[in-house]
Coordinates of C-alpha atoms and ligand atoms in Angstrom, one line a residue:
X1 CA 0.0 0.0 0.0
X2 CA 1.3 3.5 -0.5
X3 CA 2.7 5.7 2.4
X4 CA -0.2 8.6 1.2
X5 CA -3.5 8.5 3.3
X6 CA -6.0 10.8 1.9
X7 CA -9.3 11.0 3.9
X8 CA -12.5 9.5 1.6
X9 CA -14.0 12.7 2.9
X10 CA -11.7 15.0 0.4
X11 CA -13.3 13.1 -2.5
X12 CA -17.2 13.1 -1.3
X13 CA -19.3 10.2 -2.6
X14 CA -19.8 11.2 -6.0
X15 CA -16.3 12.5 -7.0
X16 CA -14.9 9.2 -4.9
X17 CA -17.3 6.4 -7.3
X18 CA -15.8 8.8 -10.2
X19 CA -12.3 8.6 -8.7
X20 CA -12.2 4.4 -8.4
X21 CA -14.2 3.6 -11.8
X22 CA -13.4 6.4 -14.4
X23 CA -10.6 4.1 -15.6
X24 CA -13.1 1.1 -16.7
X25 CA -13.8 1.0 -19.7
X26 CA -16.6 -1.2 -20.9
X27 CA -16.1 -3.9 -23.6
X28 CA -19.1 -6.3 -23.8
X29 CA -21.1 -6.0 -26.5
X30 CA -23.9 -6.7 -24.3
X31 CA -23.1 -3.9 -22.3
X32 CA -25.8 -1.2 -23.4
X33 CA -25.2 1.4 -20.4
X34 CA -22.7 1.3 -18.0
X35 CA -21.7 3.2 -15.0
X36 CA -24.0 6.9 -14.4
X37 CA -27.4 6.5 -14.9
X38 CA -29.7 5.0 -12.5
X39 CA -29.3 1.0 -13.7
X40 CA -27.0 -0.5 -15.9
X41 CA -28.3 -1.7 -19.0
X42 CA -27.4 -5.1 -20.6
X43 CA -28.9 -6.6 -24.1
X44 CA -27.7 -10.9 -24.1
X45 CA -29.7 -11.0 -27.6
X46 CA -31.8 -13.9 -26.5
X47 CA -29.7 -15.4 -24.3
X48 CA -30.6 -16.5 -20.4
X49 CA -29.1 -14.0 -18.2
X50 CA -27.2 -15.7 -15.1
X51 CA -26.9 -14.0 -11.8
X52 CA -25.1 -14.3 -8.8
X53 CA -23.8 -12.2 -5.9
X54 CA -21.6 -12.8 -3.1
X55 CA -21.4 -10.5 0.3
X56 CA -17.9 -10.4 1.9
X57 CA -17.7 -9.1 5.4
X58 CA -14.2 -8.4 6.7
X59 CA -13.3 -10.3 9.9
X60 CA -15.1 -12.9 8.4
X61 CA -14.2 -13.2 4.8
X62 CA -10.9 -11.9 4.6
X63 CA -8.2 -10.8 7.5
X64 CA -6.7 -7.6 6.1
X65 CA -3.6 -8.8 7.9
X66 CA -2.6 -10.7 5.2
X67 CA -5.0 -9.8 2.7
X68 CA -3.4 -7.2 0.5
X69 CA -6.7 -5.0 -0.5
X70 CA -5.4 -5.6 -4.7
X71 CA -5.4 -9.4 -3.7
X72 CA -9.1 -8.9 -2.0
X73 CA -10.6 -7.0 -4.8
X74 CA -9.6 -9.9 -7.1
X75 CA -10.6 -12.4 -5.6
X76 CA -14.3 -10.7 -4.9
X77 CA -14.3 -10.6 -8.3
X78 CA -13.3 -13.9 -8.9
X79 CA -15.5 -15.8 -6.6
X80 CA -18.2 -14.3 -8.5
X81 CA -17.4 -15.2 -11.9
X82 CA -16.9 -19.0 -10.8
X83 CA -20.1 -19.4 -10.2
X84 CA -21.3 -18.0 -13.3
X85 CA -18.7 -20.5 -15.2
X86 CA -20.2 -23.3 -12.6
X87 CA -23.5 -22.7 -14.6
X88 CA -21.5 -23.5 -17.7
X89 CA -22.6 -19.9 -18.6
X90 CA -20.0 -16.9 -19.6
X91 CA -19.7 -13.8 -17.2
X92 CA -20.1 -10.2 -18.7
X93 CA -21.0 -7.8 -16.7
X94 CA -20.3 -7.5 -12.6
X95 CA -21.7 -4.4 -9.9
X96 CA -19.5 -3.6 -7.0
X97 CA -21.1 -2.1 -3.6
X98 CA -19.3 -1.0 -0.4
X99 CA -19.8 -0.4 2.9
X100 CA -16.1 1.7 3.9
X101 CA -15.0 2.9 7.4
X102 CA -13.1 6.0 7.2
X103 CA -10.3 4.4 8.2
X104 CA -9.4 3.6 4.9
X105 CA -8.4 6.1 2.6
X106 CA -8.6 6.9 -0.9
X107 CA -5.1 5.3 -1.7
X108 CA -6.7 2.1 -0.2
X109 CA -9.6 1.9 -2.3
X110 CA -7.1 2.5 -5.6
X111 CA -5.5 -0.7 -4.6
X112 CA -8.7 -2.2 -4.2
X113 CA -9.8 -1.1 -7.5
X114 CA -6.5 -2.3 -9.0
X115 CA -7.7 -5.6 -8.1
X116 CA -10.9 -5.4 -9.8
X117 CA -9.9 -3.7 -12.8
X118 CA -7.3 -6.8 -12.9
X119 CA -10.0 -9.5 -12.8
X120 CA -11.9 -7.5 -15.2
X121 CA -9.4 -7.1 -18.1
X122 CA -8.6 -10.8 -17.7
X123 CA -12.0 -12.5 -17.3
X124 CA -13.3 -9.3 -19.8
X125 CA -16.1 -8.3 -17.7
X126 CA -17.3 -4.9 -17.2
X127 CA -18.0 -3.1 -14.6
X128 CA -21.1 -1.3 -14.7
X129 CA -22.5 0.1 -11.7
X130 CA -22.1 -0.9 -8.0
X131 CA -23.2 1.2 -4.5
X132 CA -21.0 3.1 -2.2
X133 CA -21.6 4.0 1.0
X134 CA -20.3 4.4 4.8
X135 CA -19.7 1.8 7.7
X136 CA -18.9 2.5 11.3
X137 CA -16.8 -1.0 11.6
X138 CA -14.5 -2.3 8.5
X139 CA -14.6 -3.1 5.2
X140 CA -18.0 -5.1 3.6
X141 CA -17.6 -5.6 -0.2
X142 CA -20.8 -7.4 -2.2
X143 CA -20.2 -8.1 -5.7
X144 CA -22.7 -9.1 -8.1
X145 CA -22.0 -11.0 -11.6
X146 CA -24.1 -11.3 -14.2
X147 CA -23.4 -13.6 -17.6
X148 CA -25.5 -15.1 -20.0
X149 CA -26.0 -18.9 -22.1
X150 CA -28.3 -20.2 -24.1
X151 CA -30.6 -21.9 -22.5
X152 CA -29.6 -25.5 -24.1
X153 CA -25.8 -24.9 -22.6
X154 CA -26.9 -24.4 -19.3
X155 CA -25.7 -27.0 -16.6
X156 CA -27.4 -27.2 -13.1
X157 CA -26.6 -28.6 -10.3
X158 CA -29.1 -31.6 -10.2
X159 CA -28.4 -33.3 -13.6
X160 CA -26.5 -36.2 -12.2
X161 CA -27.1 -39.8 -13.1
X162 CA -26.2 -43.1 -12.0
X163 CA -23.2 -44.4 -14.1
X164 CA -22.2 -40.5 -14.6
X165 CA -18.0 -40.0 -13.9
X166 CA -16.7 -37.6 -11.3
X167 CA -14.7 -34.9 -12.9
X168 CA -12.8 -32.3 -10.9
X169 CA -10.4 -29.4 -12.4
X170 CA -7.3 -28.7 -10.7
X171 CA -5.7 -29.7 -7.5
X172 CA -7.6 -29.6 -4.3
X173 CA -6.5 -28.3 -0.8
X174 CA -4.4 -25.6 -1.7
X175 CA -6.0 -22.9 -0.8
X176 CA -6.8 -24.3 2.5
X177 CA -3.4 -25.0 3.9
X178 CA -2.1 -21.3 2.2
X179 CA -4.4 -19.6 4.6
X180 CA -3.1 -22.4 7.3
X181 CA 0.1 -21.0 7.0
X182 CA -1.1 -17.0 6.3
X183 CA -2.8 -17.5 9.8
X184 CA 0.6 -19.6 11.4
X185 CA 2.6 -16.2 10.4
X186 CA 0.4 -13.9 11.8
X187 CA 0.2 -15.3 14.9
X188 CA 4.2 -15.5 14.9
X189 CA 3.9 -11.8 13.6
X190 CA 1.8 -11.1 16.6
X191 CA 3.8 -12.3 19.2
X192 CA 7.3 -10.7 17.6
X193 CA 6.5 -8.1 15.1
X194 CA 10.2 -8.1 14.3
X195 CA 9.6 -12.4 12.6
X196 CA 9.4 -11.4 9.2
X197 CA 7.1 -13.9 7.5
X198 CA 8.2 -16.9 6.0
X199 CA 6.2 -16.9 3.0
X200 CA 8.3 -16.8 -0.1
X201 CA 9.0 -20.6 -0.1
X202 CA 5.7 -21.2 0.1
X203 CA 4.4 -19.4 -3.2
X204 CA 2.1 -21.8 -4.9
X205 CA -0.2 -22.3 -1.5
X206 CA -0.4 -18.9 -0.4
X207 CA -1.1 -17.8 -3.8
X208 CA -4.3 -20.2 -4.4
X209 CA -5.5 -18.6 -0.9
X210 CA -4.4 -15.0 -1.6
X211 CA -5.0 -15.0 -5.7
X212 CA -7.4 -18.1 -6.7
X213 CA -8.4 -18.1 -10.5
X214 CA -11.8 -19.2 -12.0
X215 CA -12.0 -21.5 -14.4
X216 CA -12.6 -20.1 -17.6
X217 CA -10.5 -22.8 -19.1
X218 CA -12.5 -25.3 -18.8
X219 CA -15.5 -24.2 -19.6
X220 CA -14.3 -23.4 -23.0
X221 CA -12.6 -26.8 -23.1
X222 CA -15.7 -28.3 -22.5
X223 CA -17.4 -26.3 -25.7
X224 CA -14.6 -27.0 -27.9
X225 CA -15.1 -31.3 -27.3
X226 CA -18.8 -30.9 -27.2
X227 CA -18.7 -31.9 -23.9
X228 CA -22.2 -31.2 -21.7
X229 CA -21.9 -31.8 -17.9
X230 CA -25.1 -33.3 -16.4
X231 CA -24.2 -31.5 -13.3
X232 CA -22.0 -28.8 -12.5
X233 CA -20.7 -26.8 -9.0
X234 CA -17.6 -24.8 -8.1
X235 CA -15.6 -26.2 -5.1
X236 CA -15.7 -23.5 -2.8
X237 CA -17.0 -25.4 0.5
X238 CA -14.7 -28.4 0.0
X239 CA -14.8 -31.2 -2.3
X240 CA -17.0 -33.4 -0.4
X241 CA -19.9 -31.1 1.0
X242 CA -20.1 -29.4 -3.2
X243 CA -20.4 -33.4 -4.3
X244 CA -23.1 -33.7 -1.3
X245 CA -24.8 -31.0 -2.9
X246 CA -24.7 -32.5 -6.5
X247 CA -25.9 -35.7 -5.0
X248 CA -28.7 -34.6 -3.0
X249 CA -30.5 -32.6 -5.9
X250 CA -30.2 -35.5 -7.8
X251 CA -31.3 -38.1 -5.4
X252 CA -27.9 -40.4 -6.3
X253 CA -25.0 -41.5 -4.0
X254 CA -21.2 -41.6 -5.0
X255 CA -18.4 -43.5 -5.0
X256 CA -14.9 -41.1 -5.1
X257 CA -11.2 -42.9 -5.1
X258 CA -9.0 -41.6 -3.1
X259 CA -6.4 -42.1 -5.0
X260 CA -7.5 -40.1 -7.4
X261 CA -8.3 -37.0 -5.6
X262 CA -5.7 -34.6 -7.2
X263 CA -3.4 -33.5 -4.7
X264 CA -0.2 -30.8 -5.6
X265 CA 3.2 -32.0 -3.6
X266 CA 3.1 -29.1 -1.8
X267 CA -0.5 -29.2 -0.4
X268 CA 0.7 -32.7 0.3
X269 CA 4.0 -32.3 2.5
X270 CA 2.1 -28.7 4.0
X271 CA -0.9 -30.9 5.2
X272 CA 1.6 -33.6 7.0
X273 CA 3.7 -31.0 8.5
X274 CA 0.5 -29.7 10.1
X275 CA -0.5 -32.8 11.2
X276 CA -3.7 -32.6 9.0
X277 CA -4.6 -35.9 6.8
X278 CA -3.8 -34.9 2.9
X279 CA -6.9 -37.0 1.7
X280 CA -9.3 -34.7 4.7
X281 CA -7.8 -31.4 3.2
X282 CA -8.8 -32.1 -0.3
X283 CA -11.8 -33.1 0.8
X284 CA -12.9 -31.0 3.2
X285 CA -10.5 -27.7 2.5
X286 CA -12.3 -25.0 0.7
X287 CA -12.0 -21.9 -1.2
X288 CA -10.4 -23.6 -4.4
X289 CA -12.7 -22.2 -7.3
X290 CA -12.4 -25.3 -8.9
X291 CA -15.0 -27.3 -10.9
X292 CA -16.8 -30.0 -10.0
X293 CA -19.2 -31.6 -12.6
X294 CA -20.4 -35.2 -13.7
X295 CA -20.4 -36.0 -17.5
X296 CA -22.2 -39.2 -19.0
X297 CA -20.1 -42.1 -20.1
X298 CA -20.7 -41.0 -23.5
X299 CA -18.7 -37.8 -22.8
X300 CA -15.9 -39.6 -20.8
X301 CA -13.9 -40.9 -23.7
X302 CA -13.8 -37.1 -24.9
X303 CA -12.0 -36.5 -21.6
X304 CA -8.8 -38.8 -22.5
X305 CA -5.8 -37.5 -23.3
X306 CA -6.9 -33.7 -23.8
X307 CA -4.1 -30.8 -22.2
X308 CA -6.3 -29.9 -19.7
X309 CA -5.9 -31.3 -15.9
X310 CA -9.3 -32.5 -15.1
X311 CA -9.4 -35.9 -13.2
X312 CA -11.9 -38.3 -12.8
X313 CA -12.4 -38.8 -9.5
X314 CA -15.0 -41.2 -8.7
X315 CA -18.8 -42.2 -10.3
X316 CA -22.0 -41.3 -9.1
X317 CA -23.9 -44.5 -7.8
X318 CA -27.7 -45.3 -6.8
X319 CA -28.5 -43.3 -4.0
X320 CA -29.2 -46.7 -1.6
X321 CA -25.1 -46.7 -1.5
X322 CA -24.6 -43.4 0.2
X323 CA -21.9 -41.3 -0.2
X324 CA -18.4 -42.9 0.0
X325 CA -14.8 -43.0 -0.1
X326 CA -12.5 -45.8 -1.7
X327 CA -9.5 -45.4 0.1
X328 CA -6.3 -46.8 -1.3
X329 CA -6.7 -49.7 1.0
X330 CA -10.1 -50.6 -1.0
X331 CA -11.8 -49.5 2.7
X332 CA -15.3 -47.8 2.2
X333 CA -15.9 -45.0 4.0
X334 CA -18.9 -42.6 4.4
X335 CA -17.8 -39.1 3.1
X336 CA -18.4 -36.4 5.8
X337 CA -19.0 -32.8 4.3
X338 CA -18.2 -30.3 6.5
X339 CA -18.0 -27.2 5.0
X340 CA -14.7 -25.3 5.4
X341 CA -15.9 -23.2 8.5
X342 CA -16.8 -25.7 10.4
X343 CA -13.8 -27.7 9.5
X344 CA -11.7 -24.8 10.3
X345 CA -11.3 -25.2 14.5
Ligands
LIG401 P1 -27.9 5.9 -6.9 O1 -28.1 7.2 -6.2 O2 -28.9 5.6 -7.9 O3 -27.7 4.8 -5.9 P2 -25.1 6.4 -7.1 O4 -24.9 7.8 -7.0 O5 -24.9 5.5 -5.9 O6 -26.5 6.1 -7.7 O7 -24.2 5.8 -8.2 C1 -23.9 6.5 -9.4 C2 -23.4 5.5 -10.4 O8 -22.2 5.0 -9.9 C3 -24.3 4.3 -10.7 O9 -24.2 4.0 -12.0 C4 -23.8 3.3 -9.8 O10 -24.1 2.0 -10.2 C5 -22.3 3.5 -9.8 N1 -21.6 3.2 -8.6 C6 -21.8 3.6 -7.3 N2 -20.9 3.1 -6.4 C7 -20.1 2.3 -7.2 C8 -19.0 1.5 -6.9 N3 -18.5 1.3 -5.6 N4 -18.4 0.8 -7.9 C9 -18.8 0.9 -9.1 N5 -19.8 1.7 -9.5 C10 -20.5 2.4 -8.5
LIG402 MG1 -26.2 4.5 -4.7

């Protein structure tokens, strides 16, 4: 952040929302109005319009500590758009509101802006309106996405079938141990502020807590082998409550292998230096903004040998066998969800 700290109050509300978005510049084609009327207006030519908005609440979404604000304003963005891709639908268009204390300044919102505009030139989304206004505590940011599909393309998340494979993109678990160890410095930082962190040889965790990317990738992957997901969902509770969801809407059960569950190294060796099980932090870790989606056998063979790290991970099973884990010793296990919170102790 930079040393300067001019008060919001210099600005006002109008010249402030001026200040942060005068440098977005809209490039949808869909985008018929933008910022500085009353609504924004968008034109998907026939197309269903898909809609989804997330509310973040500092001290309970993100820890400034070791959230830079750039990092938090993408990933706002980012959480948004996944579930727009989750819907096997493109994003276009997002609205960002805030709730701001005034200790933040003007210099802080720029960085926080930064990391919007970022996710917005690389997803190429436009911002086009958003709300602004005061908060006696911190920081609250809501963003709202909206994208569009044709109706046909659409995937939900209660299309699974029996016999339908288990596809995941990715690796899983990252982003959960990254914010193990963003927390683990900050209490070292808190007892000696003089311990500078000990981050930099952990890049590739911290970075899929601090900067996660949504899966744009696959989605187009996807359309270019003509592949439709029966069901689709991102993993941002953990691997094993987002599968309980697919499987509950559909009235199936599943059968994942564990030894398929994709894993990086590093997630790996992190997880048995924290004592944590490997296998229970892909599982149950959250926050990866990966996608989870079942695809009929039919589309499986289209899956094989493509550049493009998706891994079947299991098959979805009649509903009378519950919801279970091969381990690598051929043990069944039930899978337990617990969402990342509750997982977190
Ligand atoms: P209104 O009085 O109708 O709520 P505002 O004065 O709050 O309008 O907003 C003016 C314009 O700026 C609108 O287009 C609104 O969508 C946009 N806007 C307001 N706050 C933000 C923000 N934080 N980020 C992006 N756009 C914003
Ligand atoms: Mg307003």
């Amino acid at each position: 952040m930079s040393e300067k700290h001019t008060p919001l109050s210099s600005l006002g509300e109008f010249g402030l929302i001026d200040h942060l978005t005068n440098s977005f510049e809209t490039k949808q084609q869909s985008t018929i109005k933008g910022i500085g009327d009353d609504a924004a207006v968008i034109n998907h030519e026939g197309m269903c319009t898909v809609l989804s908005t997330d509310l973040l609440i500092e001290g309970v979404h993100f820890d400034l500590s070791f959230m830079p604000l750039k990092h938090l304003g993408y990933k706002a963005v980012i959480v948004n758009l996944s579930d727009i891709y989750a819907m096997n639908a493109s994003p276009s268009q997002i609205t960002i509101s805030l709730a701001i204390s005034n200790r933040f300044s003007v210099e802080a919102l720029d960085e926080l802006y930064a990391g919007i505009k970022h996710a917005c030139d690389t997803y190429g989304v436009d911002l086009v309106g958003g709300d602004t206004t005061s908060s006696s505590t911190g920081l609250s940011i809501s963003v709202t996405a909206v994208g569009a599909a044709k109706k046909k393309d659409l995937v939900y998340r209660n299309g699974a079938k029996e016999g339908d494979f288990i596809c995941v993109s990715g690796e899983l678990g990252g982003a959960y141990i990254g914010l193990q160890l963003l927390n683990r410095e900050k209490e070292v930082f808190l007892e000696n502020p003089k311990m500078q962190p000990k981050l930099d040889e952990h890049k590739y965790l911290v970075g899929r807590q601090l900067k996660p990317e949504a899966r744009k990738d696959v989605i187009a992957y996807l359309r270019d082998f003509d592949i439709h997901p029966t069901a689709m969902i991102d993993v941002s509770d953990g691997l094993s409550s987002d599968l309980m969801h697919l499987c509950r809407q559909a009235d199936v059960g599943c059968h994942v292998y564990e030894a398929n569950v994709p894993i990086n190294n590093e997630t790996y060796n992190q997880a048995l230096e924290f004592n944590m099980d490997p296998i229970t932090t892909a599982l149950s870790g959250g926050e990866d903004y990966e996608l989870l989606f079942t695809v009929s056998p039919s589309d499986e063979s289209k899956l094989n040998g493509q550049e493009i790290d998706i891994t079947v991970i299991g098959k979805i099973v009649a509903k009378e066998e519950g919801l279970m884990l091969q381990t690598r010793a051929n043990h069944l296990h039930e899978l337990v969800a617990q969402g990342w919170n509750s997982f977190q102790k």
